[in-house]
PDB file of C-alpha atoms in Angstrom:
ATOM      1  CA  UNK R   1       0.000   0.000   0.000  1.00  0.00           C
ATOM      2  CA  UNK R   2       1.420   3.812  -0.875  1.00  0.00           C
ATOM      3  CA  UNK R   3       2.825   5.505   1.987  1.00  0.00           C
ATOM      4  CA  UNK R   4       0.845   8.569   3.414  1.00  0.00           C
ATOM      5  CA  UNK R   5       3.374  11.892   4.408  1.00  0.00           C
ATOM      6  CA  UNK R   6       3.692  11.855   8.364  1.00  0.00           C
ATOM      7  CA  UNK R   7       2.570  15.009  10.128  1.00  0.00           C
ATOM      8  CA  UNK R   8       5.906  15.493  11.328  1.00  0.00           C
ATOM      9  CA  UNK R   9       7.546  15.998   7.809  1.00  0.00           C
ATOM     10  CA  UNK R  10       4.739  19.001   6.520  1.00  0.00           C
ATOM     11  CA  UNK R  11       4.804  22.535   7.154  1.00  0.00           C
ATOM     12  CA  UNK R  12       2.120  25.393   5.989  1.00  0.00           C
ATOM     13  CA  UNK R  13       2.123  28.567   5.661  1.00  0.00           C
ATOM     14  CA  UNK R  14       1.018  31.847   3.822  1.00  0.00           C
ATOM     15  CA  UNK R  15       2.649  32.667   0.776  1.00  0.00           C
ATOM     16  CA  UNK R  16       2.360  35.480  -0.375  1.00  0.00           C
ATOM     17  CA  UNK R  17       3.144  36.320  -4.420  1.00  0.00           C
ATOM     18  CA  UNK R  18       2.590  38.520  -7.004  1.00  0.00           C
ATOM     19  CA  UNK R  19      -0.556  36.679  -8.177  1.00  0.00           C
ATOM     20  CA  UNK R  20      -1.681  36.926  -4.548  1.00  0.00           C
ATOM     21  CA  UNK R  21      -1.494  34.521  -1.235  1.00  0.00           C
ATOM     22  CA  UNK R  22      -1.177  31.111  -1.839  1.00  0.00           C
ATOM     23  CA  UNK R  23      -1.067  28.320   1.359  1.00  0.00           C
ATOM     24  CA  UNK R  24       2.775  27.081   1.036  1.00  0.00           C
ATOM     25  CA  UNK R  25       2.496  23.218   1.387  1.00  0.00           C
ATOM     26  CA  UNK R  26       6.173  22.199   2.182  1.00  0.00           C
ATOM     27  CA  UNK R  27       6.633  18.183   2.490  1.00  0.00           C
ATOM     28  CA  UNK R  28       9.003  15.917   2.449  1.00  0.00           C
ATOM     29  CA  UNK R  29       8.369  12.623   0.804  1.00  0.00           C
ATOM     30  CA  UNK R  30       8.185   9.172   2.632  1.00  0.00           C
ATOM     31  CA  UNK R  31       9.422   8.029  -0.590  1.00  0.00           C
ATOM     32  CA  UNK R  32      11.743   9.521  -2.308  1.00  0.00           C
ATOM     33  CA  UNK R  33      13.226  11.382   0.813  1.00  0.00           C
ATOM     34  CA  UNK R  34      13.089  14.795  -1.302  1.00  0.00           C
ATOM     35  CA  UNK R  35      11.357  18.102   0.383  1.00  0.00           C
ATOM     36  CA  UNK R  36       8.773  19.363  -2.376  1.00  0.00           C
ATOM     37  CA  UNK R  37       6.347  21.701  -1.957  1.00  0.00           C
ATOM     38  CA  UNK R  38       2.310  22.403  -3.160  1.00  0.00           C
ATOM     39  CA  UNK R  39       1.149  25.740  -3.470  1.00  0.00           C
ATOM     40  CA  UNK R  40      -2.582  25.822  -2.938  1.00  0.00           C
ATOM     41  CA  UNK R  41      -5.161  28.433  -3.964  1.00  0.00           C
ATOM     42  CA  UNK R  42      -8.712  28.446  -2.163  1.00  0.00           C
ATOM     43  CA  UNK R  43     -10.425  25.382  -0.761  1.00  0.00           C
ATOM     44  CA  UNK R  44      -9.381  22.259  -2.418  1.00  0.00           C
ATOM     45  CA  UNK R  45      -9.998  19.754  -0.016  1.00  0.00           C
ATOM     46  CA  UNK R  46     -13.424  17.508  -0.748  1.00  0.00           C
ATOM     47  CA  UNK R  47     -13.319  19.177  -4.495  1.00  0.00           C
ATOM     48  CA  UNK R  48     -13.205  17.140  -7.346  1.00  0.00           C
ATOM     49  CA  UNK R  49     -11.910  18.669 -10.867  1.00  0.00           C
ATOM     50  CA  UNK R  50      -9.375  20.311  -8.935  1.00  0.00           C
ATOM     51  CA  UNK R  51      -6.881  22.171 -11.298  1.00  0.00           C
ATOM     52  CA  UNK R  52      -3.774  20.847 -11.015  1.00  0.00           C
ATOM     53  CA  UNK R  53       0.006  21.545 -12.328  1.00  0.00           C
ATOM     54  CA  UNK R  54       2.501  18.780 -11.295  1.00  0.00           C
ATOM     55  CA  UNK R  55       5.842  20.949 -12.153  1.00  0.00           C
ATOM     56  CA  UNK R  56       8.996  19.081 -12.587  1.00  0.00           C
ATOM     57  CA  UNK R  57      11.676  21.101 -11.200  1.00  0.00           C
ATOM     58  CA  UNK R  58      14.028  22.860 -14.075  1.00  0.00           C
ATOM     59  CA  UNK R  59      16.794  25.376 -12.294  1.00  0.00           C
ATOM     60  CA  UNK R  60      17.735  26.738 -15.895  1.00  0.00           C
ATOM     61  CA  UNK R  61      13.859  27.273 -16.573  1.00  0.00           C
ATOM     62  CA  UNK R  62      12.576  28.144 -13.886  1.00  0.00           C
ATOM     63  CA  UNK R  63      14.889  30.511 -11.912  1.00  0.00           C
ATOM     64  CA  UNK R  64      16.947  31.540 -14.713  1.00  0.00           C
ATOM     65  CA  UNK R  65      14.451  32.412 -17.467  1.00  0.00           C
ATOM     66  CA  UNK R  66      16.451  29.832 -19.542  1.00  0.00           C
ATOM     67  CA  UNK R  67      14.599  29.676 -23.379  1.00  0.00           C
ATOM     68  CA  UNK R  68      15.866  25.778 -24.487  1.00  0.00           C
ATOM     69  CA  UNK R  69      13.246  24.628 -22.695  1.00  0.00           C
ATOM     70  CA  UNK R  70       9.189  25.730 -21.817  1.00  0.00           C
ATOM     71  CA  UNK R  71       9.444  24.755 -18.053  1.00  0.00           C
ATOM     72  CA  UNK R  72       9.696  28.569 -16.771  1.00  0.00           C
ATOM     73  CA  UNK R  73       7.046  29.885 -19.011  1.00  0.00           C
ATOM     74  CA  UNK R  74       4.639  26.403 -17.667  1.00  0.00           C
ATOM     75  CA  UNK R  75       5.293  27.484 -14.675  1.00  0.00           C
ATOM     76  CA  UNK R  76       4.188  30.927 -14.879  1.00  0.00           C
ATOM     77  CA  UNK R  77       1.004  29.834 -17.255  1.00  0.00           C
ATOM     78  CA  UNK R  78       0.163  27.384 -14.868  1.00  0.00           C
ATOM     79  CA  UNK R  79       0.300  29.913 -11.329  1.00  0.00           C
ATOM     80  CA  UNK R  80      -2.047  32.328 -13.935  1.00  0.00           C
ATOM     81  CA  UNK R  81      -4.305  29.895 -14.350  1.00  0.00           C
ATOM     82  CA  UNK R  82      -4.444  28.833 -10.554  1.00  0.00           C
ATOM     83  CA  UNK R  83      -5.103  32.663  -9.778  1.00  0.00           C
ATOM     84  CA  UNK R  84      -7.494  33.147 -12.388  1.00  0.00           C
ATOM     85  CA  UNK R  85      -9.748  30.090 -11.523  1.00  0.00           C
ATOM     86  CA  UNK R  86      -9.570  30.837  -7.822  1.00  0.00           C
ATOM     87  CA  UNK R  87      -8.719  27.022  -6.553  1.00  0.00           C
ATOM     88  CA  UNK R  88      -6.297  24.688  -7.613  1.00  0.00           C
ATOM     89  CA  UNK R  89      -2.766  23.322  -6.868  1.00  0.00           C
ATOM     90  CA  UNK R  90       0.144  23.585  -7.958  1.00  0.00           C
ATOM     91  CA  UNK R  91       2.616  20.471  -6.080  1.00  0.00           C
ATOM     92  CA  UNK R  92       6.805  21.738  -7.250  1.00  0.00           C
ATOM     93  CA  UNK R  93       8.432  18.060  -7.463  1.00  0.00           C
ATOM     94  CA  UNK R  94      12.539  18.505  -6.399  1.00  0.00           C
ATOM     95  CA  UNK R  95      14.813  15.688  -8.215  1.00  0.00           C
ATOM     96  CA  UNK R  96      13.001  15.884 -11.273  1.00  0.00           C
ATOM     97  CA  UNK R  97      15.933  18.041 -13.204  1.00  0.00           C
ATOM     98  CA  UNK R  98      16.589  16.911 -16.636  1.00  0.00           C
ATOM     99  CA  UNK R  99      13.744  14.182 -16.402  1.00  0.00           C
ATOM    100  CA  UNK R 100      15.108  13.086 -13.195  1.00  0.00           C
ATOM    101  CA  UNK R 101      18.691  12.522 -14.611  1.00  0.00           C
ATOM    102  CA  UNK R 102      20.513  15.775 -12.571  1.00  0.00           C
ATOM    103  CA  UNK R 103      21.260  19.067 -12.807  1.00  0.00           C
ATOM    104  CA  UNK R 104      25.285  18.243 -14.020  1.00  0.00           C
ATOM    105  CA  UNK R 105      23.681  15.512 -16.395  1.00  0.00           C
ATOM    106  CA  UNK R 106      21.424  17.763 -17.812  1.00  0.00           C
ATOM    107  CA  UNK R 107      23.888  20.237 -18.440  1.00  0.00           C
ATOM    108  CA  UNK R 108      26.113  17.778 -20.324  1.00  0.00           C
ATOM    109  CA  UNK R 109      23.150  16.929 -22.448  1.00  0.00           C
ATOM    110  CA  UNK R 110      23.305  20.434 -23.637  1.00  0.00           C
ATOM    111  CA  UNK R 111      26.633  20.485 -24.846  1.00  0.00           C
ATOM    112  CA  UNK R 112      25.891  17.374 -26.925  1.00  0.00           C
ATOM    113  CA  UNK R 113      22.649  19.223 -28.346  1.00  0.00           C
ATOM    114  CA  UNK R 114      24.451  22.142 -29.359  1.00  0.00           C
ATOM    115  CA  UNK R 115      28.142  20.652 -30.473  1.00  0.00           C
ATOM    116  CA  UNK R 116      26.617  17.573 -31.945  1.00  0.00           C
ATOM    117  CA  UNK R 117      23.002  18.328 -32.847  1.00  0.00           C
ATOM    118  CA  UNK R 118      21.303  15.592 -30.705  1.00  0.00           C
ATOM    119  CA  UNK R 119      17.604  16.151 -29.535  1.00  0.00           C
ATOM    120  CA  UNK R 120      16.861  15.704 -26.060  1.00  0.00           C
ATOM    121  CA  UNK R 121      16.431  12.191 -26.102  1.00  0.00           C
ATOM    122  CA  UNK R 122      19.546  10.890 -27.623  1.00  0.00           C
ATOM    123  CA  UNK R 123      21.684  13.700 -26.184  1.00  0.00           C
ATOM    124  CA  UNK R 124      20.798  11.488 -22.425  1.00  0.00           C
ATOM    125  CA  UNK R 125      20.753   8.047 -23.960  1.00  0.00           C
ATOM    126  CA  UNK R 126      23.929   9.225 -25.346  1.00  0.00           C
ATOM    127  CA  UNK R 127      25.985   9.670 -22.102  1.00  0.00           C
ATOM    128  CA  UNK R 128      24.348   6.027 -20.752  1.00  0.00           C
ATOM    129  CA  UNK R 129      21.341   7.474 -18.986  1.00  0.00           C
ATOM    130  CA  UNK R 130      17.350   6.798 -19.462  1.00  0.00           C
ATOM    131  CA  UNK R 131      15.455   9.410 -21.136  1.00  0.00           C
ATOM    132  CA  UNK R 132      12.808   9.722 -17.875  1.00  0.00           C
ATOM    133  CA  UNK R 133      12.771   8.602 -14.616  1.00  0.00           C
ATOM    134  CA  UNK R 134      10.311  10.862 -13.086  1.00  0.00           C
ATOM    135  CA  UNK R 135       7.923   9.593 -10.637  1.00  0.00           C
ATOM    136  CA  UNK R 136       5.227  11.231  -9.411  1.00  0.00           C
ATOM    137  CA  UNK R 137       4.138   9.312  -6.387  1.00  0.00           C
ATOM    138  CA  UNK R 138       5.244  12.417  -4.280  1.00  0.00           C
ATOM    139  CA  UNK R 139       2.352  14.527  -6.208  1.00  0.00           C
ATOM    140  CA  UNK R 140      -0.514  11.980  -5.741  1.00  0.00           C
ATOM    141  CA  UNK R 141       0.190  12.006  -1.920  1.00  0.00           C
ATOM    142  CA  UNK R 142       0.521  15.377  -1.083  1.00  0.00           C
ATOM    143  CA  UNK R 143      -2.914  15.452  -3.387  1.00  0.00           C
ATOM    144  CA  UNK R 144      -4.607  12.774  -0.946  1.00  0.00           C
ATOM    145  CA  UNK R 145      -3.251  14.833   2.078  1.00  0.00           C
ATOM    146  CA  UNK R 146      -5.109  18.116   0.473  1.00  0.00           C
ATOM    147  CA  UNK R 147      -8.001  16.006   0.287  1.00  0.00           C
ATOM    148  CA  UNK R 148      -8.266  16.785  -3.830  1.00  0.00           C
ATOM    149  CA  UNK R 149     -11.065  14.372  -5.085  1.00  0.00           C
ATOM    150  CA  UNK R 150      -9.899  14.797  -8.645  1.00  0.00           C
ATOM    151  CA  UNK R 151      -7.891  17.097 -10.839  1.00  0.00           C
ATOM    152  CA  UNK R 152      -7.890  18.728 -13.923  1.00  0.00           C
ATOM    153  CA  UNK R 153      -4.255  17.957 -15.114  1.00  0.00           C
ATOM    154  CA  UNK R 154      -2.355  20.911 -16.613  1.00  0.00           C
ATOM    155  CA  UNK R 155       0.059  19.133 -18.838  1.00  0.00           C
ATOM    156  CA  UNK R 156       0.846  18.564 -22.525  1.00  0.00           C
ATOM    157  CA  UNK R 157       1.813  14.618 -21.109  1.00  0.00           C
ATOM    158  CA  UNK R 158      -0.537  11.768 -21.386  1.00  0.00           C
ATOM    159  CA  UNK R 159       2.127  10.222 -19.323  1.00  0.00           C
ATOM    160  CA  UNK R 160       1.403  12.540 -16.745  1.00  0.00           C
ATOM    161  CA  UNK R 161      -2.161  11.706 -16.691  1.00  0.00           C
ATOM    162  CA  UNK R 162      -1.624   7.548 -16.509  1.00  0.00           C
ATOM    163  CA  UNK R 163       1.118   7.764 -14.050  1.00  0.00           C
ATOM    164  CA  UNK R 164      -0.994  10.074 -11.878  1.00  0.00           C
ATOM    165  CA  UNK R 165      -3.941   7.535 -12.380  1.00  0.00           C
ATOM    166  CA  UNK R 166      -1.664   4.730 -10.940  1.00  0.00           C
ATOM    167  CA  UNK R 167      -1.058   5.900  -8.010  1.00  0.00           C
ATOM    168  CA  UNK R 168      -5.291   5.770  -7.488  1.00  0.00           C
ATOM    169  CA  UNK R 169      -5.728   9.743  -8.307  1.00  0.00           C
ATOM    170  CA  UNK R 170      -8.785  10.367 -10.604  1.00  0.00           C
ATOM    171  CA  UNK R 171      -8.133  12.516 -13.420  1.00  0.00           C
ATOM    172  CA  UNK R 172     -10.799  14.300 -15.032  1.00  0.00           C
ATOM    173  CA  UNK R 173      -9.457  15.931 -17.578  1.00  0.00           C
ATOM    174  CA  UNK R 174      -6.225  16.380 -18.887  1.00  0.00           C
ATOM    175  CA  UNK R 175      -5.902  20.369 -19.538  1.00  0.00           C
ATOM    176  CA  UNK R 176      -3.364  22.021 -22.209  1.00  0.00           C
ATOM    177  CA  UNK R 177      -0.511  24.688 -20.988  1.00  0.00           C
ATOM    178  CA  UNK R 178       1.129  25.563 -24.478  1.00  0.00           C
ATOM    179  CA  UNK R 179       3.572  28.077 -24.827  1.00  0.00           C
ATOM    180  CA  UNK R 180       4.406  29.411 -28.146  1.00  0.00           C
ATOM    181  CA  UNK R 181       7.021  28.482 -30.502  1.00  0.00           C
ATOM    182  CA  UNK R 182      10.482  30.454 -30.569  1.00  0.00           C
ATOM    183  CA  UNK R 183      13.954  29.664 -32.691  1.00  0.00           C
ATOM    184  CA  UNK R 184      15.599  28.911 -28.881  1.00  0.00           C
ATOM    185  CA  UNK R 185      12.562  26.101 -28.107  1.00  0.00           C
ATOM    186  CA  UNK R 186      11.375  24.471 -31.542  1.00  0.00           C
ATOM    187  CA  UNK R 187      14.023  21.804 -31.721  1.00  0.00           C
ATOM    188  CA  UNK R 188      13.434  21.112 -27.950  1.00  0.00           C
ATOM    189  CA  UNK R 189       9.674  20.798 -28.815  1.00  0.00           C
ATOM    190  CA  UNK R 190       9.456  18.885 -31.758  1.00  0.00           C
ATOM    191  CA  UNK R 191      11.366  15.823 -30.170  1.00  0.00           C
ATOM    192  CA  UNK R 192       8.887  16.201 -26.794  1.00  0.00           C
ATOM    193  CA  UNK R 193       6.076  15.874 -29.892  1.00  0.00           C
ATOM    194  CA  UNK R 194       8.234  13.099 -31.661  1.00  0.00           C
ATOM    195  CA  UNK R 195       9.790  11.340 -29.626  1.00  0.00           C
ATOM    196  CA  UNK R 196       7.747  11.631 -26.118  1.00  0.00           C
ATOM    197  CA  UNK R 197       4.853  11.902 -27.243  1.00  0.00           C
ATOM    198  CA  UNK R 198       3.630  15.013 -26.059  1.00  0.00           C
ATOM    199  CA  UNK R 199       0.431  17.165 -27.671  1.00  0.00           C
ATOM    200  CA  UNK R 200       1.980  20.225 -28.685  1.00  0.00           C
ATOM    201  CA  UNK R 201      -0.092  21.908 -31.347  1.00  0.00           C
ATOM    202  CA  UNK R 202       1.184  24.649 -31.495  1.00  0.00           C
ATOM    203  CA  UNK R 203       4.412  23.330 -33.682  1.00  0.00           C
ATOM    204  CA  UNK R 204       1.817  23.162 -36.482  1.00  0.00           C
ATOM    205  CA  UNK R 205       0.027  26.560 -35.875  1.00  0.00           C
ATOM    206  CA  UNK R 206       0.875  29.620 -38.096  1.00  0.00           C
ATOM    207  CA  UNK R 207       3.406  31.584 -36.456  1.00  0.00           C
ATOM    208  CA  UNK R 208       1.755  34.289 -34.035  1.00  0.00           C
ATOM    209  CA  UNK R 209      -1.723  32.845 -33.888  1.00  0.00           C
ATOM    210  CA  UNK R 210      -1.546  31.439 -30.293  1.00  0.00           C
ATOM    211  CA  UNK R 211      -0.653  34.431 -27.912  1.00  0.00           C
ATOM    212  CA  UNK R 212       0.863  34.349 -24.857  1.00  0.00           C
ATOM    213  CA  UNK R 213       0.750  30.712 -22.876  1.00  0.00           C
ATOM    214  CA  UNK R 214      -2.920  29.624 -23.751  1.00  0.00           C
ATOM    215  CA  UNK R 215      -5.005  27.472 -21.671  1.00  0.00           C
ATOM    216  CA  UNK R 216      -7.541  25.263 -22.608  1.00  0.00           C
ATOM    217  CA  UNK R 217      -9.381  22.235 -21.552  1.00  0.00           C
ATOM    218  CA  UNK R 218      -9.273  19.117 -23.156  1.00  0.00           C
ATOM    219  CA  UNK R 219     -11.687  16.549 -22.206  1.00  0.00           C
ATOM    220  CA  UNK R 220     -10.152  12.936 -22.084  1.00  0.00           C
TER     221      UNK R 220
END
C-alpha cells in the first residue's frame, strides 16, 4: 500500500506572491526522501476537478528564465491559471531536473545538443542514462493529504495523466498549458512531440496565432 506523508515531515504557511497569497504546502516525501512543496489556492480539499500543475523542477527554466526549454514559461502559465480560476494546486516536485537525470547531467546533455546536434532524447541516452525517470508518487500524496477528489491535469503529457492515475488519483481531464514556438525552443519541442509523445499543437500553428501561454481544456 502507498505511503501517506507523516505530520511530522509538513509545514504550511502563507505565501504570499505577485498573483496573490497562496497556502505554502512544504513536504518531504516518505518516498523519495526529497522536500517538495504544493502551493494551494482556495479550498481544495473535498473538491473534485481540482486544477492541477505537477511541475517538474528545471533550475535553468525556472529561476533563470532559460529559453531551451518551456518549463519557466509552464510554470508561470500554470500559477495564472491557478489565480485566475480561484482554486487549484500547484505540487513543485525537487529531483526531477533533466527528467530526473541531474542538474550536471542535464547540463552535459546540452553540450551534446548544441556541439553535436542531438535532440533531447539521444543527447541522455547518449551519455548512458534513461530518457525519464520521473515519478510522481510524491504529487498523488501530497494530493490525498489536500483532500483533492480529482484534478484537472495541466500538462501537454498523457504520461502525466496515466502515471498520476496509478497511483489511485482520478483525473478528469487532462488540460493544455502551451507556450508558443520560438527559434531557442522548436528543436526542444518537436522531439517532446516526436519522440515523447507530447500534444503540442502549437508546432503546427501559423506563427503568431496562439498568444501568450494559452489554456484550454481538453476533455479525455
Amino acid at each position: 500500500m502507498d505511503e501517506g506523508i507523516d505530520q511530522k515531515d509538513i509545514a504550511e504557511a502563507d505565501l504570499r506572491t505577485r498573483r496573490g497569497v497562496f497556502r505554502a504546502v512544504a513536504f518531504r516525501d516518505p518516498v523519495d526522501g526529497h522536500e517538495h512543496m504544493a502551493l494551494v489556492r482556495g479550498e481544495v480539499r473535498g473538491r473534485g476537478d481540482v486544477l492541477v500543475r505537477m511541475h517538474s523542477e528545471c533550475m535553468t527554466g525556472d529561476i533563470f528564465g532559460a529559453t531551451r526549454c518551456e518549463c519557466g514559461d509552464q510554470l508561470g502559465a500554470a500559477l495564472d491559471a491557478i489565480a485566475r480560476e480561484g482554486a487549484g494546486v500547484l505540487v513543485y516536485l525537487r529531483g526531477h531536473e533533466g527528467r530526473g537525470i541531474g542538474l550536471v547531467a542535464k547540463v552535459r546533455t546540452h553540450i551534446l545538443q548544441d556541439d553535436q546536434g542531438l535532440d533531447t532524447v539521444d543527447s541522455a541516452t547518449a551519455i548512458g542514462l534513461p530518457v525519464d525517470v520521473r515519478d510522481y508518487g510524491p504529487a498523488a500524496r501530497i494530493l490525498r493529504h489536500l483532500g483533492v477528489r480529482s484534478v484537472r491535469l495541466m500538462s501537454n503529457n498523457p504520461v502525466k495523466v496515466s502515471a498520476l492515475e496509478s497511483y489511485g488519483v482520478s483525473v478528469a481531464a487532462r488540460v493544455p498549458l502551451l507556450v508558443p514556438v520560438s527559434a531557442d525552443n522548436v528543436r526542444y519541442l518537436t522531439a517532446k512531440r516526436d519522440r515523447l509523445g507530447h500534444d503540442l499543437p502549437q508546432l503546427d500553428a501559423p506563427a503568431g496565432t496562439l498568444g501568450d501561454a494559452p489554456v484550454r481544456q481538453a476533455r479525455r
